């Protein structure tokens, strides 16, 4: 019986290679273990998890528990993961006043959702979800130092005050510098 499953698996991989299909071994996606860095908000009764690895591939689901789980992400690509806290009525906590921001992470650099990385993950989400896919933008996203960007954003008590537009434009152009991180005085 053990050899039969090995045979089926080998045959599936061979067919996938010959036909150009993906398989669990040869595919472009991988299961990523996601968890939370600190205790979740006590007011949250559920979480709206949003994630994506490429242009036009955003997925989401509702989780009643945010302890840990697996999601499928594109291999070797920066992927955003955001977790929005939901009240019992299903509304995002803090909306419309924006007092509660999503937890976030950018895989493969981190898969631990935390409030400090929510801003950086939302920047990647915005690039994937609102921009037209071009070879230049794809290259800039894949070669941007997302790990360093998350670290820079963690230096701010409230990274959500950073001027989003300035950061987005700099990343799109492939010309981002540390000095592009400026607090938006209108949000203070």
PDB file of C-alpha atoms in Angstrom:
ATOM      1  CA  UNK A   1       0.000   0.000   0.000  1.00  0.00           C
ATOM      2  CA  UNK A   2       2.845   2.383   0.868  1.00  0.00           C
ATOM      3  CA  UNK A   3       4.440   1.815  -2.545  1.00  0.00           C
ATOM      4  CA  UNK A   4       1.111   2.448  -4.274  1.00  0.00           C
ATOM      5  CA  UNK A   5       0.864   5.970  -2.796  1.00  0.00           C
ATOM      6  CA  UNK A   6       4.503   6.644  -3.685  1.00  0.00           C
ATOM      7  CA  UNK A   7       3.735   5.519  -7.251  1.00  0.00           C
ATOM      8  CA  UNK A   8       0.649   7.790  -7.450  1.00  0.00           C
ATOM      9  CA  UNK A   9       2.601  10.751  -6.081  1.00  0.00           C
ATOM     10  CA  UNK A  10       5.447  10.181  -8.584  1.00  0.00           C
ATOM     11  CA  UNK A  11       2.973   9.855 -11.446  1.00  0.00           C
ATOM     12  CA  UNK A  12       1.209  13.073 -10.418  1.00  0.00           C
ATOM     13  CA  UNK A  13       4.516  14.965 -10.314  1.00  0.00           C
ATOM     14  CA  UNK A  14       5.525  13.601 -13.722  1.00  0.00           C
ATOM     15  CA  UNK A  15       2.158  14.557 -15.255  1.00  0.00           C
ATOM     16  CA  UNK A  16       2.362  18.002 -13.731  1.00  0.00           C
ATOM     17  CA  UNK A  17       5.856  18.517 -15.117  1.00  0.00           C
ATOM     18  CA  UNK A  18       4.877  17.327 -18.583  1.00  0.00           C
ATOM     19  CA  UNK A  19       1.599  19.268 -18.715  1.00  0.00           C
ATOM     20  CA  UNK A  20       2.890  22.411 -17.026  1.00  0.00           C
ATOM     21  CA  UNK A  21       0.546  22.063 -14.071  1.00  0.00           C
ATOM     22  CA  UNK A  22       1.501  22.685 -10.497  1.00  0.00           C
ATOM     23  CA  UNK A  23       1.561  20.071  -7.775  1.00  0.00           C
ATOM     24  CA  UNK A  24       2.041  20.316  -4.020  1.00  0.00           C
ATOM     25  CA  UNK A  25       5.769  19.766  -4.504  1.00  0.00           C
ATOM     26  CA  UNK A  26       6.311  21.770  -7.671  1.00  0.00           C
ATOM     27  CA  UNK A  27       3.703  24.513  -7.196  1.00  0.00           C
ATOM     28  CA  UNK A  28       4.141  28.212  -6.778  1.00  0.00           C
ATOM     29  CA  UNK A  29       2.412  28.295  -3.380  1.00  0.00           C
ATOM     30  CA  UNK A  30       3.386  27.171   0.066  1.00  0.00           C
ATOM     31  CA  UNK A  31       1.564  26.764   3.360  1.00  0.00           C
ATOM     32  CA  UNK A  32       2.737  29.362   5.848  1.00  0.00           C
ATOM     33  CA  UNK A  33       2.166  29.116   9.600  1.00  0.00           C
ATOM     34  CA  UNK A  34       0.788  32.396  10.943  1.00  0.00           C
ATOM     35  CA  UNK A  35       0.476  33.347  14.622  1.00  0.00           C
ATOM     36  CA  UNK A  36       0.002  36.367  16.877  1.00  0.00           C
ATOM     37  CA  UNK A  37       2.876  38.017  18.747  1.00  0.00           C
ATOM     38  CA  UNK A  38       0.928  39.252  21.722  1.00  0.00           C
ATOM     39  CA  UNK A  39      -2.466  38.692  23.282  1.00  0.00           C
ATOM     40  CA  UNK A  40      -5.235  39.713  20.928  1.00  0.00           C
ATOM     41  CA  UNK A  41      -7.526  42.612  21.685  1.00  0.00           C
ATOM     42  CA  UNK A  42     -10.028  41.553  24.364  1.00  0.00           C
ATOM     43  CA  UNK A  43     -12.785  43.488  22.574  1.00  0.00           C
ATOM     44  CA  UNK A  44     -12.408  41.464  19.372  1.00  0.00           C
ATOM     45  CA  UNK A  45     -14.875  38.614  19.008  1.00  0.00           C
ATOM     46  CA  UNK A  46     -13.463  37.605  15.604  1.00  0.00           C
ATOM     47  CA  UNK A  47     -10.835  38.669  13.071  1.00  0.00           C
ATOM     48  CA  UNK A  48     -11.084  39.439   9.374  1.00  0.00           C
ATOM     49  CA  UNK A  49      -7.889  37.991   7.878  1.00  0.00           C
ATOM     50  CA  UNK A  50      -6.838  39.457   4.505  1.00  0.00           C
ATOM     51  CA  UNK A  51      -3.774  38.261   2.610  1.00  0.00           C
ATOM     52  CA  UNK A  52      -2.179  38.201  -0.810  1.00  0.00           C
ATOM     53  CA  UNK A  53       1.043  37.524  -2.687  1.00  0.00           C
ATOM     54  CA  UNK A  54       0.514  39.158  -6.049  1.00  0.00           C
ATOM     55  CA  UNK A  55      -1.598  41.594  -8.011  1.00  0.00           C
ATOM     56  CA  UNK A  56      -5.287  40.660  -7.941  1.00  0.00           C
ATOM     57  CA  UNK A  57      -4.939  37.653  -5.636  1.00  0.00           C
ATOM     58  CA  UNK A  58      -6.307  38.968  -2.358  1.00  0.00           C
ATOM     59  CA  UNK A  59      -8.048  36.378  -0.213  1.00  0.00           C
ATOM     60  CA  UNK A  60      -9.831  36.676   3.075  1.00  0.00           C
ATOM     61  CA  UNK A  61     -11.689  34.766   5.768  1.00  0.00           C
ATOM     62  CA  UNK A  62     -13.134  35.316   9.237  1.00  0.00           C
ATOM     63  CA  UNK A  63     -11.331  33.662  12.163  1.00  0.00           C
ATOM     64  CA  UNK A  64     -12.923  33.385  15.578  1.00  0.00           C
ATOM     65  CA  UNK A  65      -9.554  32.581  17.116  1.00  0.00           C
ATOM     66  CA  UNK A  66      -6.292  34.283  16.165  1.00  0.00           C
ATOM     67  CA  UNK A  67      -3.866  31.938  17.926  1.00  0.00           C
ATOM     68  CA  UNK A  68      -2.335  30.262  14.878  1.00  0.00           C
ATOM     69  CA  UNK A  69      -3.083  28.659  11.533  1.00  0.00           C
ATOM     70  CA  UNK A  70      -1.917  28.006   7.993  1.00  0.00           C
ATOM     71  CA  UNK A  71      -2.543  30.068   4.865  1.00  0.00           C
ATOM     72  CA  UNK A  72      -1.379  29.576   1.269  1.00  0.00           C
ATOM     73  CA  UNK A  73       1.032  32.198  -0.079  1.00  0.00           C
ATOM     74  CA  UNK A  74       3.103  32.498  -3.243  1.00  0.00           C
ATOM     75  CA  UNK A  75       6.620  31.131  -2.777  1.00  0.00           C
ATOM     76  CA  UNK A  76       9.522  33.595  -2.745  1.00  0.00           C
ATOM     77  CA  UNK A  77       7.293  36.653  -3.028  1.00  0.00           C
ATOM     78  CA  UNK A  78       6.574  39.382  -0.493  1.00  0.00           C
ATOM     79  CA  UNK A  79       3.116  38.638   0.884  1.00  0.00           C
ATOM     80  CA  UNK A  80       0.965  40.786   3.153  1.00  0.00           C
ATOM     81  CA  UNK A  81      -1.143  39.382   5.951  1.00  0.00           C
ATOM     82  CA  UNK A  82      -3.541  41.679   7.796  1.00  0.00           C
ATOM     83  CA  UNK A  83      -5.897  40.870  10.673  1.00  0.00           C
ATOM     84  CA  UNK A  84      -8.720  43.339  11.385  1.00  0.00           C
ATOM     85  CA  UNK A  85     -10.389  43.021  14.809  1.00  0.00           C
ATOM     86  CA  UNK A  86     -14.171  42.636  14.624  1.00  0.00           C
ATOM     87  CA  UNK A  87     -16.817  43.495  17.198  1.00  0.00           C
ATOM     88  CA  UNK A  88     -19.658  41.077  17.984  1.00  0.00           C
ATOM     89  CA  UNK A  89     -21.829  42.787  15.352  1.00  0.00           C
ATOM     90  CA  UNK A  90     -19.174  42.098  12.680  1.00  0.00           C
ATOM     91  CA  UNK A  91     -18.044  45.717  12.333  1.00  0.00           C
ATOM     92  CA  UNK A  92     -14.311  46.482  12.343  1.00  0.00           C
ATOM     93  CA  UNK A  93     -13.338  47.840  15.762  1.00  0.00           C
ATOM     94  CA  UNK A  94     -12.427  51.498  15.677  1.00  0.00           C
ATOM     95  CA  UNK A  95     -14.268  52.191  12.433  1.00  0.00           C
ATOM     96  CA  UNK A  96     -14.979  54.956  11.398  1.00  0.00           C
ATOM     97  CA  UNK A  97     -12.617  56.715  13.818  1.00  0.00           C
ATOM     98  CA  UNK A  98      -9.646  54.456  12.991  1.00  0.00           C
ATOM     99  CA  UNK A  99      -8.574  54.048  16.596  1.00  0.00           C
ATOM    100  CA  UNK A 100      -7.847  50.339  16.187  1.00  0.00           C
ATOM    101  CA  UNK A 101      -5.561  49.351  13.316  1.00  0.00           C
ATOM    102  CA  UNK A 102      -5.009  45.897  11.856  1.00  0.00           C
ATOM    103  CA  UNK A 103      -2.338  43.538  13.051  1.00  0.00           C
ATOM    104  CA  UNK A 104       0.027  42.662  10.213  1.00  0.00           C
ATOM    105  CA  UNK A 105       3.016  40.777   8.872  1.00  0.00           C
ATOM    106  CA  UNK A 106       4.952  40.523   5.623  1.00  0.00           C
ATOM    107  CA  UNK A 107       5.967  37.003   4.706  1.00  0.00           C
ATOM    108  CA  UNK A 108       8.584  35.531   4.277  1.00  0.00           C
ATOM    109  CA  UNK A 109      10.210  38.047   6.673  1.00  0.00           C
ATOM    110  CA  UNK A 110       7.650  37.526   9.393  1.00  0.00           C
ATOM    111  CA  UNK A 111       4.505  35.477   9.859  1.00  0.00           C
ATOM    112  CA  UNK A 112       3.806  36.727  13.361  1.00  0.00           C
ATOM    113  CA  UNK A 113       0.932  39.188  13.252  1.00  0.00           C
ATOM    114  CA  UNK A 114       1.522  42.249  15.415  1.00  0.00           C
ATOM    115  CA  UNK A 115       0.098  45.781  15.532  1.00  0.00           C
ATOM    116  CA  UNK A 116       3.495  47.353  14.806  1.00  0.00           C
ATOM    117  CA  UNK A 117       3.716  45.657  11.376  1.00  0.00           C
ATOM    118  CA  UNK A 118       0.152  46.444  10.296  1.00  0.00           C
ATOM    119  CA  UNK A 119       1.177  49.677   8.562  1.00  0.00           C
ATOM    120  CA  UNK A 120       3.971  48.062   6.516  1.00  0.00           C
ATOM    121  CA  UNK A 121       1.715  45.162   5.497  1.00  0.00           C
ATOM    122  CA  UNK A 122      -1.012  47.612   4.460  1.00  0.00           C
ATOM    123  CA  UNK A 123       1.478  49.424   2.193  1.00  0.00           C
ATOM    124  CA  UNK A 124       2.238  46.156   0.382  1.00  0.00           C
ATOM    125  CA  UNK A 125      -1.491  45.401   0.182  1.00  0.00           C
ATOM    126  CA  UNK A 126      -2.157  48.780  -1.394  1.00  0.00           C
ATOM    127  CA  UNK A 127       0.583  48.269  -3.981  1.00  0.00           C
ATOM    128  CA  UNK A 128      -0.828  44.866  -4.964  1.00  0.00           C
ATOM    129  CA  UNK A 129      -4.494  45.879  -4.876  1.00  0.00           C
ATOM    130  CA  UNK A 130      -4.598  49.402  -6.321  1.00  0.00           C
ATOM    131  CA  UNK A 131      -1.726  49.530  -8.793  1.00  0.00           C
ATOM    132  CA  UNK A 132      -1.575  48.218 -12.312  1.00  0.00           C
ATOM    133  CA  UNK A 133       0.826  45.294 -12.639  1.00  0.00           C
ATOM    134  CA  UNK A 134       3.944  46.176 -14.616  1.00  0.00           C
ATOM    135  CA  UNK A 135       7.327  44.494 -14.859  1.00  0.00           C
ATOM    136  CA  UNK A 136       8.987  47.502 -13.221  1.00  0.00           C
ATOM    137  CA  UNK A 137       6.557  47.612 -10.284  1.00  0.00           C
ATOM    138  CA  UNK A 138       6.776  43.837  -9.804  1.00  0.00           C
ATOM    139  CA  UNK A 139      10.576  44.091  -9.761  1.00  0.00           C
ATOM    140  CA  UNK A 140      10.487  47.026  -7.300  1.00  0.00           C
ATOM    141  CA  UNK A 141       8.131  45.171  -4.932  1.00  0.00           C
ATOM    142  CA  UNK A 142      10.154  41.955  -5.036  1.00  0.00           C
ATOM    143  CA  UNK A 143      13.486  43.715  -4.501  1.00  0.00           C
ATOM    144  CA  UNK A 144      12.337  46.204  -1.880  1.00  0.00           C
ATOM    145  CA  UNK A 145      13.756  45.559   1.604  1.00  0.00           C
ATOM    146  CA  UNK A 146      10.434  44.847   3.360  1.00  0.00           C
ATOM    147  CA  UNK A 147      12.180  43.538   6.458  1.00  0.00           C
ATOM    148  CA  UNK A 148      14.098  46.803   6.936  1.00  0.00           C
ATOM    149  CA  UNK A 149      10.929  48.800   6.193  1.00  0.00           C
ATOM    150  CA  UNK A 150       9.046  46.944   8.949  1.00  0.00           C
ATOM    151  CA  UNK A 151      11.926  47.666  11.340  1.00  0.00           C
ATOM    152  CA  UNK A 152      11.876  51.375  10.426  1.00  0.00           C
ATOM    153  CA  UNK A 153       8.112  51.575  10.967  1.00  0.00           C
ATOM    154  CA  UNK A 154       8.458  49.907  14.391  1.00  0.00           C
ATOM    155  CA  UNK A 155      10.573  52.900  15.488  1.00  0.00           C
ATOM    156  CA  UNK A 156       7.414  55.036  15.441  1.00  0.00           C
ATOM    157  CA  UNK A 157       4.913  54.881  18.264  1.00  0.00           C
ATOM    158  CA  UNK A 158       2.118  55.244  15.698  1.00  0.00           C
ATOM    159  CA  UNK A 159       3.339  54.323  12.207  1.00  0.00           C
ATOM    160  CA  UNK A 160      -0.148  55.077  10.862  1.00  0.00           C
ATOM    161  CA  UNK A 161       0.822  58.775  11.033  1.00  0.00           C
ATOM    162  CA  UNK A 162       3.492  58.230   8.352  1.00  0.00           C
ATOM    163  CA  UNK A 163       2.714  59.869   5.013  1.00  0.00           C
ATOM    164  CA  UNK A 164       1.418  56.845   3.028  1.00  0.00           C
ATOM    165  CA  UNK A 165       1.457  58.544  -0.326  1.00  0.00           C
ATOM    166  CA  UNK A 166       5.116  59.551  -0.083  1.00  0.00           C
ATOM    167  CA  UNK A 167       6.107  55.974   0.826  1.00  0.00           C
ATOM    168  CA  UNK A 168       3.948  54.416  -1.917  1.00  0.00           C
ATOM    169  CA  UNK A 169       5.310  56.709  -4.637  1.00  0.00           C
ATOM    170  CA  UNK A 170       8.925  56.059  -3.571  1.00  0.00           C
ATOM    171  CA  UNK A 171       8.470  52.266  -3.583  1.00  0.00           C
ATOM    172  CA  UNK A 172       6.690  52.348  -6.961  1.00  0.00           C
ATOM    173  CA  UNK A 173       9.590  54.286  -8.471  1.00  0.00           C
ATOM    174  CA  UNK A 174      12.207  52.044  -6.824  1.00  0.00           C
ATOM    175  CA  UNK A 175      13.713  55.128  -5.175  1.00  0.00           C
ATOM    176  CA  UNK A 176      12.726  54.626  -1.522  1.00  0.00           C
ATOM    177  CA  UNK A 177      15.042  56.091   1.130  1.00  0.00           C
ATOM    178  CA  UNK A 178      14.771  56.117   4.898  1.00  0.00           C
ATOM    179  CA  UNK A 179      14.135  59.869   4.694  1.00  0.00           C
ATOM    180  CA  UNK A 180      10.892  59.172   2.778  1.00  0.00           C
ATOM    181  CA  UNK A 181       9.343  58.147   6.086  1.00  0.00           C
ATOM    182  CA  UNK A 182       7.792  61.387   7.294  1.00  0.00           C
ATOM    183  CA  UNK A 183       4.964  61.965   9.731  1.00  0.00           C
ATOM    184  CA  UNK A 184       1.930  63.435   7.985  1.00  0.00           C
ATOM    185  CA  UNK A 185       1.234  66.635   9.951  1.00  0.00           C
ATOM    186  CA  UNK A 186      -2.425  66.552   8.859  1.00  0.00           C
ATOM    187  CA  UNK A 187      -2.968  63.322  10.818  1.00  0.00           C
ATOM    188  CA  UNK A 188      -1.479  64.531  14.139  1.00  0.00           C
TER     189      UNK A 188
END
